[in-house]
Coordinates of C-alpha atoms in Angstrom, one line a residue:
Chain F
X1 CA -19.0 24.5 -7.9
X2 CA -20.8 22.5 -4.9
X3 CA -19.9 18.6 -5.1
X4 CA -21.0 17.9 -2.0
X5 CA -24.9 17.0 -2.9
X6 CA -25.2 13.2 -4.2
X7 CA -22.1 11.4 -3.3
X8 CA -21.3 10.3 -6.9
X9 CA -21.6 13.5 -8.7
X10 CA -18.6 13.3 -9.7
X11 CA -18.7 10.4 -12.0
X12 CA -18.2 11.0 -16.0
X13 CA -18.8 8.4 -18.0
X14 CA -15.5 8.6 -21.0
X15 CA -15.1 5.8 -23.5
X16 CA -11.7 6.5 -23.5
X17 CA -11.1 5.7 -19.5
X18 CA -13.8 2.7 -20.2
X19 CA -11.8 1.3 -23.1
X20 CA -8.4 1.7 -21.6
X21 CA -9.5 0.1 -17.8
X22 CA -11.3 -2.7 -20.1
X23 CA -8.0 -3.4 -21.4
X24 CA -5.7 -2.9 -18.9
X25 CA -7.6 -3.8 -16.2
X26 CA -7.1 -7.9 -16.5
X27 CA -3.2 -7.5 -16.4
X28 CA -2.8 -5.7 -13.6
X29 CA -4.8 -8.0 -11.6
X30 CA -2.8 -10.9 -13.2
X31 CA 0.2 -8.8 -12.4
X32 CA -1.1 -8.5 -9.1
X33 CA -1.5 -12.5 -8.4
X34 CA 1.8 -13.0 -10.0
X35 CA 3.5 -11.0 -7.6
X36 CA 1.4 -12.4 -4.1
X37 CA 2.1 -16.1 -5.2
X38 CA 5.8 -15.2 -7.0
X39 CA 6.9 -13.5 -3.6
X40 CA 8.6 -16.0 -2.5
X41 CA 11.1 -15.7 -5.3
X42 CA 11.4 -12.5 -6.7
X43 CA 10.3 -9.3 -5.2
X44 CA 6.8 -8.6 -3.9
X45 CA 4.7 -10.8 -1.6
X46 CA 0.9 -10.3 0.1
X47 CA 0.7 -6.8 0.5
X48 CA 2.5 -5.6 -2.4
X49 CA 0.0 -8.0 -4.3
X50 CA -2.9 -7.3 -2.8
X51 CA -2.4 -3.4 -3.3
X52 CA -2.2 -4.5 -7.0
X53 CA -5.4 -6.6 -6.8
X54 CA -7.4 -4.2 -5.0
X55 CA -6.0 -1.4 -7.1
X56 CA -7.6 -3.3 -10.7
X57 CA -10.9 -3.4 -8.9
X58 CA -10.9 0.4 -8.1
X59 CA -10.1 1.0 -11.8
X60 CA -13.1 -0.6 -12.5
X61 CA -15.1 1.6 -10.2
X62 CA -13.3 4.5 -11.8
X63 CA -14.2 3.9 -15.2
X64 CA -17.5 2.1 -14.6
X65 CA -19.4 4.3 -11.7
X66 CA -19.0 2.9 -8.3
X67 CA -22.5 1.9 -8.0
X68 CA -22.6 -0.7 -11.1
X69 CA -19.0 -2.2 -9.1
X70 CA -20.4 -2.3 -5.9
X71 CA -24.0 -4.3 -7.5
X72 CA -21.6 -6.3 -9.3
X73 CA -18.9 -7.2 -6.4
X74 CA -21.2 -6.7 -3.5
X75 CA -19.6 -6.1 -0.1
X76 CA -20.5 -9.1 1.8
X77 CA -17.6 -10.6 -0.6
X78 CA -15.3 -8.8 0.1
X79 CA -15.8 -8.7 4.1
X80 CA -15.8 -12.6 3.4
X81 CA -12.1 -12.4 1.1
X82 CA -10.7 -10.3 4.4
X83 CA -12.5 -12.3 7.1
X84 CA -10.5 -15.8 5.2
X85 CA -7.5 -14.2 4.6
X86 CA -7.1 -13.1 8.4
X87 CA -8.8 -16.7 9.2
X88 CA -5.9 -18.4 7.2
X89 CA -2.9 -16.1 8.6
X90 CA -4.1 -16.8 12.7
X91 CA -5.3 -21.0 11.4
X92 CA -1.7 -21.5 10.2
X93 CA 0.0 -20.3 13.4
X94 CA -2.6 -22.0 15.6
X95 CA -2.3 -25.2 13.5
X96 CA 1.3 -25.3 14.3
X97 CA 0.4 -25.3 18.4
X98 CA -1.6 -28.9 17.6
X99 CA 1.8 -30.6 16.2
X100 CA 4.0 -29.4 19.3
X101 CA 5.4 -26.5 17.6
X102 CA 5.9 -22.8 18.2
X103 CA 2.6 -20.6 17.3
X104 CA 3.8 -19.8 13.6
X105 CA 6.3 -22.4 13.2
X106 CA 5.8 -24.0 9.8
X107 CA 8.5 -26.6 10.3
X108 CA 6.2 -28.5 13.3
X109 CA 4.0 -29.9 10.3
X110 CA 6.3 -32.1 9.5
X111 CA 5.2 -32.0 5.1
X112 CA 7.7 -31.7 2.8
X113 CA 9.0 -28.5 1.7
X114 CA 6.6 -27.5 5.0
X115 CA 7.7 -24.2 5.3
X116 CA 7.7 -22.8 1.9
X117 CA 4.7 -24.0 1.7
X118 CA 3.1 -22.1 5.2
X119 CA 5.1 -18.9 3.8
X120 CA 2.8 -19.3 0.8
X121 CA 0.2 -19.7 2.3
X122 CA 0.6 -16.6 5.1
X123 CA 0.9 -14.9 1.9
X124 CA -2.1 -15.3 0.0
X125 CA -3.9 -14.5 3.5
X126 CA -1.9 -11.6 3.6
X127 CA -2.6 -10.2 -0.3
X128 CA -6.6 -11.2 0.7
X129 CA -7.0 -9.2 3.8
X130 CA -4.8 -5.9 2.2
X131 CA -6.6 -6.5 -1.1
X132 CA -10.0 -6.9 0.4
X133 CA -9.6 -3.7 3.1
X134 CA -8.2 -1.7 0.4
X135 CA -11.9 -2.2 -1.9
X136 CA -13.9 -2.1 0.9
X137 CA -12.0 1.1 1.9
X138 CA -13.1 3.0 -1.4
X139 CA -16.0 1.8 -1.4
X140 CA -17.5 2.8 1.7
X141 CA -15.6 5.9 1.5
X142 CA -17.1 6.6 -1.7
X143 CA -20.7 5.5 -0.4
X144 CA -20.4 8.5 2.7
X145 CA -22.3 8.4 5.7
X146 CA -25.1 5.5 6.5
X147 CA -27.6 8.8 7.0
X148 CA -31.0 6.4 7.3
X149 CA -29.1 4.4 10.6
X150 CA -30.9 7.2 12.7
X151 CA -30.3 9.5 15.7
X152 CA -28.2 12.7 15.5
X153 CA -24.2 12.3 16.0
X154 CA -23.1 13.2 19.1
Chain P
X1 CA 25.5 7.9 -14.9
X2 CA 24.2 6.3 -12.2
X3 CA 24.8 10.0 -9.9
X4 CA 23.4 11.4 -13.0
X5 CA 19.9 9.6 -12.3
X6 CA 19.8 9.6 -9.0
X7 CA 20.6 14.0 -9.0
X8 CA 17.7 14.0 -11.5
X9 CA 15.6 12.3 -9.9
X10 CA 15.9 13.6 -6.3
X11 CA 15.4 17.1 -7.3
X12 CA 12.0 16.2 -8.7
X13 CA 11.1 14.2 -5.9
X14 CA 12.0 17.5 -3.5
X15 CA 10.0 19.6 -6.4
X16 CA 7.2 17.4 -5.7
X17 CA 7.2 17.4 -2.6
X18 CA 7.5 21.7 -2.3
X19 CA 4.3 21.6 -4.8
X20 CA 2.7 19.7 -2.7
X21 CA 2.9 21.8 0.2
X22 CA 2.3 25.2 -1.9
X23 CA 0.3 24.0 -4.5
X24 CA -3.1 26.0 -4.0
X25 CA -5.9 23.7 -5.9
X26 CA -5.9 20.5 -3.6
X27 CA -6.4 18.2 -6.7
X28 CA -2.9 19.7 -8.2
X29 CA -1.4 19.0 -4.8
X30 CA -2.6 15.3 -4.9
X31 CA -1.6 14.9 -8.1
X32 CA 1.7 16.1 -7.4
X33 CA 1.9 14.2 -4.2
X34 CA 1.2 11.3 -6.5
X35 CA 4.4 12.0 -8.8
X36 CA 6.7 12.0 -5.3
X37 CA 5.6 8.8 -4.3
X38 CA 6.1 7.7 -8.0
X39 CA 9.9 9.3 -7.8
X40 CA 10.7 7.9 -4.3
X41 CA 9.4 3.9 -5.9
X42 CA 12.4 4.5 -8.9
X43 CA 14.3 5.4 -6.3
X44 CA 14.1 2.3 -4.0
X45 CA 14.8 0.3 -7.5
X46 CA 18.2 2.1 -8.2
X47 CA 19.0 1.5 -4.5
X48 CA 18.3 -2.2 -5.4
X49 CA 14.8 -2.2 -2.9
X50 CA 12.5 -3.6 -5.1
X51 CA 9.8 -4.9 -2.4
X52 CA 9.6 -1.5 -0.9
X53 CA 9.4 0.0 -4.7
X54 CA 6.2 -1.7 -5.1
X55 CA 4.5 -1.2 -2.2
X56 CA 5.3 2.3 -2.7
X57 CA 4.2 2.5 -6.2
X58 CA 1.2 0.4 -5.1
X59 CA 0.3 2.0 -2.2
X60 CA 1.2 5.3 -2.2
X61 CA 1.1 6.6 -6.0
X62 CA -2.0 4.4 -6.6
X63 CA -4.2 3.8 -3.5
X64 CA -3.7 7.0 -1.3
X65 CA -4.0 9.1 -4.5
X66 CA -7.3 7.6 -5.2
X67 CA -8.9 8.0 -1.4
X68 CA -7.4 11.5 -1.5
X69 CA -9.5 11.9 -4.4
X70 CA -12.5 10.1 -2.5
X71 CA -12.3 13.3 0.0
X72 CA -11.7 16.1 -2.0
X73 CA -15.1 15.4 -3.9
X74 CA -16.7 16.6 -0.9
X75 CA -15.3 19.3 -0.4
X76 CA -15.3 22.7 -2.5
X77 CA -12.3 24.7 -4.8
X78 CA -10.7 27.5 -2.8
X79 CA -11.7 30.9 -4.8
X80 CA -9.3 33.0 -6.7
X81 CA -6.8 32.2 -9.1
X82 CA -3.8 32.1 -7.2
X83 CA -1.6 29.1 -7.9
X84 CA 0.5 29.3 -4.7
X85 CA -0.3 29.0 -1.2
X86 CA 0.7 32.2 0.4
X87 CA 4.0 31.3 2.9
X88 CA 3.1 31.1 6.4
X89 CA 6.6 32.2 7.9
X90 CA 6.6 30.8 11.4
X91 CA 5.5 27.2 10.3
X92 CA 8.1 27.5 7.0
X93 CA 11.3 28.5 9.6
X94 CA 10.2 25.5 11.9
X95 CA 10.3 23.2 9.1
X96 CA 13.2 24.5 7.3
X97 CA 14.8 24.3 10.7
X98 CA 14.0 21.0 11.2
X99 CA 15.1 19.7 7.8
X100 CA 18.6 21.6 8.7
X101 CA 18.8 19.2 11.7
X102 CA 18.0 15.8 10.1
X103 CA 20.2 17.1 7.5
X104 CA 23.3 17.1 9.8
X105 CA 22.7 13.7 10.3
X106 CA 23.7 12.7 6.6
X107 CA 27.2 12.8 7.0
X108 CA 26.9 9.8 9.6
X109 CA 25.2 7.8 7.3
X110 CA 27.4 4.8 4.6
X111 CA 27.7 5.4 1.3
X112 CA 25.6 3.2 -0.9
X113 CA 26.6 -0.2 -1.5
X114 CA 29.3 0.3 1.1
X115 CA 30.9 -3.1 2.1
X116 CA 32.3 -2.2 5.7
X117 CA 28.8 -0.3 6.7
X118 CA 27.5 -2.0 9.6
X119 CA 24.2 -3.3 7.7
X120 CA 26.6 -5.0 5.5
X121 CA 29.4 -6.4 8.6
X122 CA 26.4 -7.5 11.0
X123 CA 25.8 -10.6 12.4
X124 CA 22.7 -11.2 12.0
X125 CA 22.3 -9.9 8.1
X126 CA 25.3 -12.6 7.6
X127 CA 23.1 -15.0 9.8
X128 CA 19.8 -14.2 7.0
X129 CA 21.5 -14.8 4.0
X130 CA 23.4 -17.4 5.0
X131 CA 20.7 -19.5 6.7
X132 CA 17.1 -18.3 5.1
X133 CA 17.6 -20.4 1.9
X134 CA 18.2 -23.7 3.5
X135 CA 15.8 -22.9 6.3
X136 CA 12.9 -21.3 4.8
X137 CA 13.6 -22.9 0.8
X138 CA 12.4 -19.8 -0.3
X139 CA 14.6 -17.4 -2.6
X140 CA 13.3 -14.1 -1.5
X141 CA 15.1 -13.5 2.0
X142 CA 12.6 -10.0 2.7
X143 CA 9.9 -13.2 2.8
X144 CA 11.4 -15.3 4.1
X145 CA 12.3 -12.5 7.3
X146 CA 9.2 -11.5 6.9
X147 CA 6.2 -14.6 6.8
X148 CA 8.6 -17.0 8.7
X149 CA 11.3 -15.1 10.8
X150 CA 9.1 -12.3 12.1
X151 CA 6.1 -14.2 10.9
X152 CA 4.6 -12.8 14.4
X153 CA 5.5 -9.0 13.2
X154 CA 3.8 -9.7 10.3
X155 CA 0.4 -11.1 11.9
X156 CA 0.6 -7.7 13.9
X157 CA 0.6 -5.5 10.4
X158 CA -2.1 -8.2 9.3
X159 CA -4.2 -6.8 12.3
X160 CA -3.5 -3.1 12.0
X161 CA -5.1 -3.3 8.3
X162 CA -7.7 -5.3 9.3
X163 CA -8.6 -3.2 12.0
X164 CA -8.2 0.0 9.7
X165 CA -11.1 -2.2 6.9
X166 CA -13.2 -2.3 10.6
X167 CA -12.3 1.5 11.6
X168 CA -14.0 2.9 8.7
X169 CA -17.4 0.5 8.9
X170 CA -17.7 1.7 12.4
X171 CA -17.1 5.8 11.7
X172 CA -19.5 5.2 8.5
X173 CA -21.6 3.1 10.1
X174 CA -22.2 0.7 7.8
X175 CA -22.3 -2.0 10.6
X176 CA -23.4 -1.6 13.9
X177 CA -20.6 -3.0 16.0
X178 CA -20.5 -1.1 19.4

Protein backbone atom coordinates (compact mmCIF):
# COMPACT_ATOMS: atom_id res chain seq x y z
CA UNK A 1 0.00 0.00 0.00
CA UNK A 2 3.20 2.24 0.77
CA UNK A 3 3.98 4.73 -2.25
CA UNK A 4 6.14 6.74 -0.47
CA UNK A 5 9.58 4.79 -1.38
CA UNK A 6 10.97 5.90 -4.94
CA UNK A 7 9.29 8.99 -5.92
CA UNK A 8 7.98 7.74 -9.30
CA UNK A 9 6.48 4.51 -8.23
CA UNK A 10 3.62 5.43 -9.33
CA UNK A 11 4.24 5.46 -12.99
CA UNK A 12 2.38 2.70 -15.40
CA UNK A 13 3.36 2.59 -18.53
CA UNK A 14 -0.37 2.09 -20.81
CA UNK A 15 -0.34 2.24 -24.62
CA UNK A 16 -3.61 3.44 -24.38
CA UNK A 17 -2.68 6.91 -22.33
CA UNK A 18 0.71 6.81 -24.68
CA UNK A 19 -1.34 6.64 -27.91
CA UNK A 20 -4.03 9.02 -26.93
CA UNK A 21 -1.37 11.90 -25.32
CA UNK A 22 0.73 11.14 -28.75
CA UNK A 23 -2.22 12.27 -30.47
CA UNK A 24 -3.76 14.82 -28.61
CA UNK A 25 -0.96 16.09 -27.22
CA UNK A 26 0.14 18.58 -30.38
CA UNK A 27 -3.40 20.23 -30.46
CA UNK A 28 -3.64 21.31 -27.28
CA UNK A 29 -0.37 22.99 -27.34
CA UNK A 30 -1.46 24.52 -30.74
CA UNK A 31 -4.70 25.27 -28.93
CA UNK A 32 -2.70 26.72 -26.30
CA UNK A 33 -0.52 29.22 -28.70
CA UNK A 34 -3.67 30.06 -30.48
CA UNK A 35 -5.25 31.31 -27.59
CA UNK A 36 -1.90 33.43 -25.92
CA UNK A 37 -1.37 35.15 -29.45
CA UNK A 38 -5.42 35.24 -30.41
CA UNK A 39 -6.07 37.07 -26.92
CA UNK A 40 -6.28 40.06 -28.18
CA UNK A 41 -9.33 39.20 -30.12
CA UNK A 42 -11.33 36.60 -28.81
CA UNK A 43 -11.23 35.24 -25.39
CA UNK A 44 -8.07 33.98 -23.62
CA UNK A 45 -4.69 35.79 -23.40
CA UNK A 46 -1.11 34.85 -21.49
CA UNK A 47 -2.23 32.97 -18.64
CA UNK A 48 -5.07 31.16 -19.97
CA UNK A 49 -2.50 30.10 -22.79
CA UNK A 50 0.17 29.34 -20.91
CA UNK A 51 -1.93 27.00 -18.58
CA UNK A 52 -2.70 25.27 -21.91
CA UNK A 53 0.89 25.02 -22.93
CA UNK A 54 2.21 23.94 -19.81
CA UNK A 55 -0.71 21.56 -19.38
CA UNK A 56 0.38 19.53 -23.03
CA UNK A 57 3.82 19.22 -21.52
CA UNK A 58 2.53 17.60 -18.24
CA UNK A 59 0.52 15.17 -20.47
CA UNK A 60 3.64 14.13 -21.75
CA UNK A 61 5.12 13.42 -18.44
CA UNK A 62 1.91 11.59 -17.60
CA UNK A 63 1.97 9.24 -20.39
CA UNK A 64 5.80 9.07 -20.82
CA UNK A 65 7.30 8.82 -17.11
CA UNK A 66 8.50 12.10 -15.75
CA UNK A 67 12.10 11.21 -15.96
CA UNK A 68 12.33 10.49 -19.97
CA UNK A 69 10.36 14.49 -19.96
CA UNK A 70 12.51 15.99 -17.72
CA UNK A 71 15.99 14.36 -19.89
CA UNK A 72 14.21 15.45 -22.86
CA UNK A 73 13.05 19.19 -21.71
CA UNK A 74 15.67 19.76 -19.15
CA UNK A 75 15.04 22.38 -16.58
CA UNK A 76 17.56 24.94 -17.23
CA UNK A 77 14.97 25.57 -20.33
CA UNK A 78 12.37 26.13 -18.80
CA UNK A 79 13.97 28.43 -15.88
CA UNK A 80 15.34 30.24 -19.20
CA UNK A 81 11.31 30.37 -20.99
CA UNK A 82 10.29 32.08 -17.34
CA UNK A 83 13.36 34.17 -16.69
CA UNK A 84 12.49 35.83 -20.77
CA UNK A 85 9.12 35.99 -20.32
CA UNK A 86 9.43 38.06 -16.96
CA UNK A 87 12.50 39.82 -18.80
CA UNK A 88 10.12 40.84 -21.71
CA UNK A 89 6.97 41.93 -19.43
CA UNK A 90 9.48 44.42 -16.92
CA UNK A 91 11.83 45.40 -20.68
CA UNK A 92 8.57 46.65 -22.25
CA UNK A 93 7.53 48.91 -19.42
CA UNK A 94 11.08 50.06 -18.86
CA UNK A 95 11.52 50.68 -22.53
CA UNK A 96 8.62 53.00 -22.54
CA UNK A 97 10.59 55.30 -19.54
CA UNK A 98 13.50 55.85 -22.52
CA UNK A 99 10.82 57.52 -24.97
CA UNK A 100 9.33 60.00 -22.25
CA UNK A 101 6.51 57.86 -21.49
CA UNK A 102 4.78 56.40 -18.46
CA UNK A 103 6.48 52.87 -17.17
CA UNK A 104 4.05 50.54 -19.28
CA UNK A 105 2.82 52.99 -21.59
CA UNK A 106 2.88 51.44 -25.06
CA UNK A 107 1.75 54.54 -26.84
CA UNK A 108 5.41 56.51 -25.97
CA UNK A 109 7.00 54.25 -28.76
CA UNK A 110 5.66 56.13 -31.18
CA UNK A 111 5.29 52.58 -34.01
CA UNK A 112 2.28 52.05 -35.63
CA UNK A 113 -0.44 50.16 -34.27
CA UNK A 114 2.20 50.65 -31.00
CA UNK A 115 0.00 49.50 -28.58
CA UNK A 116 -1.48 46.37 -29.88
CA UNK A 117 1.50 45.52 -30.61
CA UNK A 118 3.13 45.99 -26.69
CA UNK A 119 -0.23 44.14 -25.55
CA UNK A 120 1.10 41.33 -27.65
CA UNK A 121 3.89 41.26 -26.61
CA UNK A 122 3.13 41.61 -22.52
CA UNK A 123 1.22 38.63 -23.57
CA UNK A 124 3.50 36.17 -24.82
CA UNK A 125 5.78 37.14 -21.67
CA UNK A 126 2.85 36.48 -19.69
CA UNK A 127 1.79 32.81 -21.30
CA UNK A 128 5.99 32.13 -20.96
CA UNK A 129 6.36 32.83 -17.32
CA UNK A 130 2.73 30.94 -16.34
CA UNK A 131 3.57 28.22 -18.76
CA UNK A 132 7.10 27.81 -17.79
CA UNK A 133 6.28 28.01 -13.61
CA UNK A 134 3.44 25.68 -14.17
CA UNK A 135 6.25 22.68 -15.79
CA UNK A 136 8.68 23.49 -13.53
CA UNK A 137 6.07 23.25 -10.77
CA UNK A 138 5.35 19.44 -11.61
CA UNK A 139 8.40 18.75 -12.09
CA UNK A 140 10.13 19.48 -9.11
CA UNK A 141 7.25 18.53 -7.26
CA UNK A 142 7.35 15.24 -8.81
CA UNK A 143 11.22 15.05 -8.28
CA UNK A 144 10.73 15.48 -4.08
CA UNK A 145 13.26 16.65 -1.87
CA UNK A 146 17.03 17.48 -3.10
CA UNK A 147 18.08 14.70 -0.15
CA UNK A 148 22.06 14.63 -1.31
CA UNK A 149 22.13 18.94 -0.64
CA UNK A 150 23.17 17.85 2.96
CA UNK A 151 22.61 18.84 6.61
CA UNK A 152 19.49 17.86 8.56
CA UNK A 153 16.24 20.33 8.23
CA UNK A 154 15.86 22.47 10.88
CA UNK B 1 -34.10 26.24 -21.31
CA UNK B 2 -31.57 28.40 -20.41
CA UNK B 3 -32.90 28.02 -16.27
CA UNK B 4 -33.12 24.51 -17.28
CA UNK B 5 -29.13 24.33 -17.68
CA UNK B 6 -28.13 26.52 -15.42
CA UNK B 7 -30.54 24.35 -12.37
CA UNK B 8 -28.78 21.29 -13.82
CA UNK B 9 -25.78 22.29 -13.64
CA UNK B 10 -25.57 24.11 -10.35
CA UNK B 11 -26.81 21.19 -8.47
CA UNK B 12 -23.91 19.15 -9.65
CA UNK B 13 -21.46 21.70 -9.15
CA UNK B 14 -22.92 21.86 -5.13
CA UNK B 15 -22.82 17.71 -5.47
CA UNK B 16 -19.35 18.17 -6.22
CA UNK B 17 -18.37 20.19 -4.16
CA UNK B 18 -20.31 18.10 -0.88
CA UNK B 19 -18.25 14.89 -2.35
CA UNK B 20 -15.46 16.68 -2.08
CA UNK B 21 -15.67 17.48 1.38
CA UNK B 22 -17.06 13.88 2.47
CA UNK B 23 -15.58 11.87 -0.01
CA UNK B 24 -13.31 9.39 2.08
CA UNK B 25 -10.51 8.09 -0.56
CA UNK B 26 -8.56 11.47 -1.26
CA UNK B 27 -8.06 10.45 -5.05
CA UNK B 28 -12.15 10.25 -5.33
CA UNK B 29 -12.27 13.66 -3.65
CA UNK B 30 -9.68 15.14 -6.17
CA UNK B 31 -11.39 13.74 -8.80
CA UNK B 32 -14.50 15.12 -7.81
CA UNK B 33 -12.99 18.41 -6.96
CA UNK B 34 -11.85 18.19 -10.56
CA UNK B 35 -15.58 17.76 -12.02
CA UNK B 36 -16.63 21.21 -9.82
CA UNK B 37 -14.07 23.27 -11.30
CA UNK B 38 -15.12 21.56 -14.68
CA UNK B 39 -19.02 22.66 -13.81
CA UNK B 40 -18.17 26.16 -12.45
CA UNK B 41 -15.87 26.82 -16.32
CA UNK B 42 -19.59 25.90 -18.29
CA UNK B 43 -20.86 28.01 -15.96
CA UNK B 44 -18.80 31.17 -16.64
CA UNK B 45 -19.62 30.32 -20.55
CA UNK B 46 -23.53 30.47 -20.08
CA UNK B 47 -22.89 33.71 -17.97
CA UNK B 48 -21.02 34.89 -21.25
CA UNK B 49 -17.27 34.88 -19.13
CA UNK B 50 -15.38 33.07 -21.45
CA UNK B 51 -11.73 34.28 -20.24
CA UNK B 52 -12.51 33.28 -16.73
CA UNK B 53 -13.94 29.80 -18.28
CA UNK B 54 -10.64 28.99 -19.47
CA UNK B 55 -8.56 29.80 -16.91
CA UNK B 56 -10.75 27.82 -14.83
CA UNK B 57 -10.89 24.88 -17.01
CA UNK B 58 -7.09 25.32 -17.45
CA UNK B 59 -6.14 25.93 -14.15
CA UNK B 60 -8.22 24.50 -11.87
CA UNK B 61 -9.78 21.21 -13.60
CA UNK B 62 -6.41 20.56 -15.29
CA UNK B 63 -3.30 21.89 -13.37
CA UNK B 64 -4.45 21.73 -9.60
CA UNK B 65 -5.88 18.30 -10.26
CA UNK B 66 -2.66 17.09 -11.46
CA UNK B 67 -0.26 18.58 -8.44
CA UNK B 68 -3.01 17.27 -6.07
CA UNK B 69 -2.25 14.09 -7.64
CA UNK B 70 1.66 14.96 -7.25
CA UNK B 71 0.92 14.89 -3.34
CA UNK B 72 -1.27 12.26 -2.69
CA UNK B 73 1.39 9.72 -4.19
CA UNK B 74 3.16 10.30 -1.10
CA UNK B 75 1.00 9.73 1.06
CA UNK B 76 -0.95 6.41 2.03
CA UNK B 77 -5.02 5.18 1.55
CA UNK B 78 -6.94 5.64 4.77
CA UNK B 79 -7.95 1.91 5.92
CA UNK B 80 -11.44 0.59 5.90
CA UNK B 81 -14.00 0.66 3.36
CA UNK B 82 -16.06 3.44 4.37
CA UNK B 83 -16.96 5.72 1.47
CA UNK B 84 -17.97 8.75 3.63
CA UNK B 85 -16.09 10.91 5.89
CA UNK B 86 -17.79 10.60 9.26
CA UNK B 87 -19.59 14.32 9.93
CA UNK B 88 -17.76 16.40 12.29
CA UNK B 89 -20.79 18.35 13.80
CA UNK B 90 -19.20 21.56 15.22
CA UNK B 91 -17.11 22.36 11.97
CA UNK B 92 -20.46 21.21 9.64
CA UNK B 93 -22.91 23.89 11.83
CA UNK B 94 -20.13 26.61 11.39
CA UNK B 95 -20.05 26.15 7.77
CA UNK B 96 -23.61 25.57 7.15
CA UNK B 97 -23.98 28.73 9.25
CA UNK B 98 -21.80 30.62 7.29
CA UNK B 99 -23.18 29.62 3.90
CA UNK B 100 -26.78 30.84 5.51
CA UNK B 101 -25.16 34.30 5.83
CA UNK B 102 -23.56 34.76 2.44
CA UNK B 103 -26.73 33.28 1.30
CA UNK B 104 -28.79 36.37 2.51
CA UNK B 105 -26.79 38.32 0.54
CA UNK B 106 -28.24 36.92 -2.78
CA UNK B 107 -31.22 38.82 -2.82
CA UNK B 108 -29.02 42.18 -3.14
CA UNK B 109 -27.43 40.94 -5.98
CA UNK B 110 -28.92 41.89 -10.20
CA UNK B 111 -30.37 39.51 -12.15
CA UNK B 112 -28.30 38.28 -14.99
CA UNK B 113 -27.98 40.37 -17.94
CA UNK B 114 -29.82 43.06 -16.10
CA UNK B 115 -29.48 46.48 -17.99
CA UNK B 116 -30.03 48.97 -14.97
CA UNK B 117 -27.48 46.89 -12.61
CA UNK B 118 -24.82 49.17 -11.72
CA UNK B 119 -21.96 47.06 -13.56
CA UNK B 120 -24.04 47.73 -16.52
CA UNK B 121 -25.00 51.91 -15.73
CA UNK B 122 -21.29 52.66 -14.53
CA UNK B 123 -19.15 55.14 -15.80
CA UNK B 124 -16.34 53.66 -16.12
CA UNK B 125 -17.61 50.17 -17.81
CA UNK B 126 -19.24 52.86 -20.44
CA UNK B 127 -15.73 54.60 -20.45
CA UNK B 128 -14.04 50.72 -21.40
CA UNK B 129 -16.15 49.82 -24.10
CA UNK B 130 -16.42 52.99 -25.48
CA UNK B 131 -12.72 53.98 -25.55
CA UNK B 132 -10.53 50.46 -25.42
CA UNK B 133 -11.10 49.85 -29.20
CA UNK B 134 -9.84 53.03 -30.53
CA UNK B 135 -7.28 53.30 -27.78
CA UNK B 136 -5.86 49.95 -27.32
CA UNK B 137 -6.94 48.50 -31.31
CA UNK B 138 -7.45 45.53 -29.70
CA UNK B 139 -10.97 43.64 -29.86
CA UNK B 140 -10.82 41.86 -26.51
CA UNK B 141 -11.65 44.75 -23.90
CA UNK B 142 -10.66 42.00 -20.66
CA UNK B 143 -7.00 42.56 -22.65
CA UNK B 144 -7.13 45.32 -23.38
CA UNK B 145 -8.09 46.35 -19.26
CA UNK B 146 -5.88 44.03 -18.47
CA UNK B 147 -2.09 44.26 -20.46
CA UNK B 148 -2.63 48.01 -21.09
CA UNK B 149 -5.18 49.65 -18.59
CA UNK B 150 -3.95 47.83 -15.50
CA UNK B 151 -0.91 46.72 -17.33
CA UNK B 152 0.84 47.51 -13.77
CA UNK B 153 -1.83 44.93 -11.93
CA UNK B 154 -0.92 42.61 -14.24
CA UNK B 155 3.11 42.87 -13.85
CA UNK B 156 2.09 42.35 -10.12
CA UNK B 157 0.23 38.73 -10.89
CA UNK B 158 3.27 38.24 -13.33
CA UNK B 159 5.41 38.41 -10.03
CA UNK B 160 3.22 36.43 -7.67
CA UNK B 161 3.65 33.35 -10.23
CA UNK B 162 7.03 33.89 -10.70
CA UNK B 163 7.71 34.09 -7.21
CA UNK B 164 5.45 30.87 -6.57
CA UNK B 165 8.08 28.92 -9.72
CA UNK B 166 10.95 30.38 -7.08
CA UNK B 167 8.99 29.30 -3.79
CA UNK B 168 9.07 25.78 -4.59
CA UNK B 169 13.03 25.64 -5.83
CA UNK B 170 13.87 27.16 -2.50
CA UNK B 171 11.44 24.63 -0.14
CA UNK B 172 12.87 21.72 -2.49
CA UNK B 173 15.98 22.99 -2.66
CA UNK B 174 16.81 22.52 -5.96
CA UNK B 175 18.81 25.88 -5.91
CA UNK B 176 20.54 27.27 -3.26
CA UNK B 177 19.25 30.88 -3.09
CA UNK B 178 19.39 32.05 0.64
Amino acid sequence: MSATDGSLSAYVESTIIMTTVRVVSPFVFTFGLFVMFHGAESAGGGFQGGAIVASSIIMLAFAFGIEPTREWLDDSVIRLLVGVGATTFVGIGIGALAFDGAFLEYAAYGISHGVKYGIELVELGIGAIVAGVIVSLFMNLAGGFNHDSGGDDA
Amino acid sequence: MQLLLYGVLLTFVVFAALAVAFLRDILSAIIAFAGFSFGVAIVYILLRAPDVALTEAAVGAGVTTVLFLLAIVRTVRPGGDRLFERVAWGPAIIATGLVGVLLTTVRSLPTIGDPTSPVATSEITRYYLENAYPQTEVENVVTAILAAYRGFDTLGEAAVVLAAGLAVLVVLRKEVYV
